[in-house]
PDB file of C-alpha atoms in Angstrom:
ATOM      1  CA  ALA N 184      18.736  -7.952   5.643  1.00  0.00           C
ATOM      2  CA  ASP N 185      19.737 -11.605   5.478  1.00  0.00           C
ATOM      3  CA  VAL N 186      17.142 -12.605   8.075  1.00  0.00           C
ATOM      4  CA  TYR N 187      14.313 -10.811   6.263  1.00  0.00           C
ATOM      5  CA  SER N 188      15.445 -12.265   2.943  1.00  0.00           C
ATOM      6  CA  LYS N 189      15.253 -15.777   4.381  1.00  0.00           C
ATOM      7  CA  GLU N 190      12.017 -15.235   6.325  1.00  0.00           C
ATOM      8  CA  HIS N 191      10.115 -13.571   3.479  1.00  0.00           C
ATOM      9  CA  GLY N 192      11.736 -15.173   0.460  1.00  0.00           C
ATOM     10  CA  LEU N 193      12.721 -11.795  -0.972  1.00  0.00           C
ATOM     11  CA  ASP N 194      16.072 -10.301  -1.864  1.00  0.00           C
ATOM     12  CA  TYR N 195      16.882  -7.585   0.700  1.00  0.00           C
ATOM     13  CA  THR N 196      20.245  -5.848   1.063  1.00  0.00           C
ATOM     14  CA  GLU N 197      21.597  -3.685   3.865  1.00  0.00           C
ATOM     15  CA  GLU N 198      20.570  -0.646   1.797  1.00  0.00           C
ATOM     16  CA  ASP N 199      16.924  -1.731   2.210  1.00  0.00           C
ATOM     17  CA  VAL N 200      17.083  -1.663   6.027  1.00  0.00           C
ATOM     18  CA  MET N 201      16.531   1.330   8.289  1.00  0.00           C
ATOM     19  CA  VAL N 202      17.329   1.096  11.989  1.00  0.00           C
ATOM     20  CA  SER N 203      15.495   3.417  14.355  1.00  0.00           C
ATOM     21  CA  PRO N 204      14.097   3.631  17.876  1.00  0.00           C
ATOM     22  CA  GLY N 205      10.614   2.722  16.618  1.00  0.00           C
ATOM     23  CA  SER N 206       8.071   2.926  13.826  1.00  0.00           C
ATOM     24  CA  LYS N 207       6.241   5.989  15.199  1.00  0.00           C
ATOM     25  CA  GLU N 208       9.464   7.987  15.200  1.00  0.00           C
ATOM     26  CA  ASN N 209      10.289   6.733  11.703  1.00  0.00           C
ATOM     27  CA  LEU N 210       6.946   7.786  10.316  1.00  0.00           C
ATOM     28  CA  PHE N 211       7.190  11.215  11.890  1.00  0.00           C
ATOM     29  CA  ILE N 212      10.693  11.753  10.492  1.00  0.00           C
ATOM     30  CA  LEU N 213       9.481  10.651   7.046  1.00  0.00           C
ATOM     31  CA  GLN N 214       6.630  13.160   7.260  1.00  0.00           C
ATOM     32  CA  LEU N 215       9.156  15.887   8.032  1.00  0.00           C
ATOM     33  CA  ALA N 216      11.380  14.828   5.140  1.00  0.00           C
ATOM     34  CA  TYR N 217       8.640  14.551   2.483  1.00  0.00           C
ATOM     35  CA  ASN N 218       6.191  17.369   1.889  1.00  0.00           C
ATOM     36  CA  ALA N 219       3.141  15.365   0.868  1.00  0.00           C
ATOM     37  CA  ASP N 220      -0.258  14.198   2.010  1.00  0.00           C
ATOM     38  CA  LEU N 221      -0.349  11.303   4.431  1.00  0.00           C
ATOM     39  CA  VAL N 222      -2.448   8.318   3.402  1.00  0.00           C
ATOM     40  CA  LEU N 223      -3.619   6.280   6.378  1.00  0.00           C
ATOM     41  CA  PRO N 224      -5.698   3.145   6.663  1.00  0.00           C
ATOM     42  CA  SER N 225      -8.681   3.350   8.955  1.00  0.00           C
ATOM     43  CA  PRO N 226      -8.335   2.132  11.602  1.00  0.00           C
ATOM     44  CA  SER N 227      -4.709   3.030  12.255  1.00  0.00           C
ATOM     45  CA  TRP N 228      -2.440   3.810  15.181  1.00  0.00           C
ATOM     46  CA  VAL N 229      -3.713   6.758  17.228  1.00  0.00           C
ATOM     47  CA  SER N 230      -0.646   9.007  16.928  1.00  0.00           C
ATOM     48  CA  TYR N 231      -0.164   9.020  13.136  1.00  0.00           C
ATOM     49  CA  ALA N 232      -2.908  11.542  12.298  1.00  0.00           C
ATOM     50  CA  PRO N 233      -2.026  13.967  15.136  1.00  0.00           C
ATOM     51  CA  GLN N 234       1.632  13.905  14.047  1.00  0.00           C
ATOM     52  CA  ALA N 235       0.568  14.878  10.533  1.00  0.00           C
ATOM     53  CA  GLN N 236      -1.693  17.625  11.847  1.00  0.00           C
ATOM     54  CA  ILE N 237       1.109  19.094  13.989  1.00  0.00           C
ATOM     55  CA  ILE N 238       3.233  19.689  10.904  1.00  0.00           C
ATOM     56  CA  GLY N 239       0.338  20.732   8.659  1.00  0.00           C
ATOM     57  CA  ARG N 240      -0.012  17.660   6.465  1.00  0.00           C
ATOM     58  CA  ARG N 241      -3.316  16.700   4.874  1.00  0.00           C
ATOM     59  CA  ILE N 242      -4.577  13.249   5.782  1.00  0.00           C
ATOM     60  CA  LYS N 243      -6.334  10.932   3.362  1.00  0.00           C
ATOM     61  CA  TRP N 244      -8.148   8.049   5.029  1.00  0.00           C
ATOM     62  CA  ILE N 245      -8.638   4.696   3.313  1.00  0.00           C
ATOM     63  CA  HIS N 246     -11.290   2.513   4.892  1.00  0.00           C
ATOM     64  CA  THR N 247     -10.325  -1.069   5.686  1.00  0.00           C
ATOM     65  CA  ASP N 248     -12.649  -3.755   6.946  1.00  0.00           C
ATOM     66  CA  ARG N 249     -12.835  -7.013   8.795  1.00  0.00           C
ATOM     67  CA  ASP N 250     -13.440  -9.028   5.605  1.00  0.00           C
ATOM     68  CA  ASN N 251      -9.820  -8.324   4.609  1.00  0.00           C
ATOM     69  CA  ASP N 252      -8.386  -8.466   8.154  1.00  0.00           C
ATOM     70  CA  PHE N 253      -8.185  -4.636   8.096  1.00  0.00           C
ATOM     71  CA  LYS N 254      -5.336  -4.782   5.575  1.00  0.00           C
ATOM     72  CA  LEU N 255      -4.824  -2.020   3.039  1.00  0.00           C
ATOM     73  CA  THR N 256      -4.733  -3.454  -0.473  1.00  0.00           C
ATOM     74  CA  ALA N 257      -2.484  -2.343  -3.292  1.00  0.00           C
ATOM     75  CA  GLN N 258      -5.585  -1.512  -5.341  1.00  0.00           C
ATOM     76  CA  GLN N 259      -6.999   0.750  -2.617  1.00  0.00           C
ATOM     77  CA  LEU N 260      -3.710   2.615  -2.367  1.00  0.00           C
ATOM     78  CA  SER N 261      -3.382   2.887  -6.144  1.00  0.00           C
ATOM     79  CA  ASP N 262      -6.933   4.232  -6.437  1.00  0.00           C
ATOM     80  CA  GLU N 263      -6.272   6.864  -3.777  1.00  0.00           C
ATOM     81  CA  VAL N 264      -2.972   8.173  -5.094  1.00  0.00           C
ATOM     82  CA  SER N 265      -4.116   8.169  -8.744  1.00  0.00           C
ATOM     83  CA  GLU N 266      -6.803  10.721  -7.812  1.00  0.00           C
ATOM     84  CA  TYR N 267      -4.108  13.278  -6.965  1.00  0.00           C
ATOM     85  CA  PRO N 268      -1.051  12.604  -9.170  1.00  0.00           C
ATOM     86  CA  ASP N 269       0.474  16.024  -8.462  1.00  0.00           C
ATOM     87  CA  ARG N 270       0.738  15.520  -4.683  1.00  0.00           C
TER      88      ARG N 270
END
């Protein structure tokens, strides 16, 4: 937490840190824990959508493009989740 606080100029505590064997495992465990749609940027890592399909989650794709270095913006995410406030 201290390293990330210094590197990113934000105030992280040990409660903000999760240690795991890897991000793919983390995302799969989170999908199991939360019964909700999965919002993914396109393109994204190849295993995220199949993991969601295995456990019956709906996938919502958000297109990203080269002009923004394929980064998902806060506005794109807000627009997507505001369409379905009950999910």
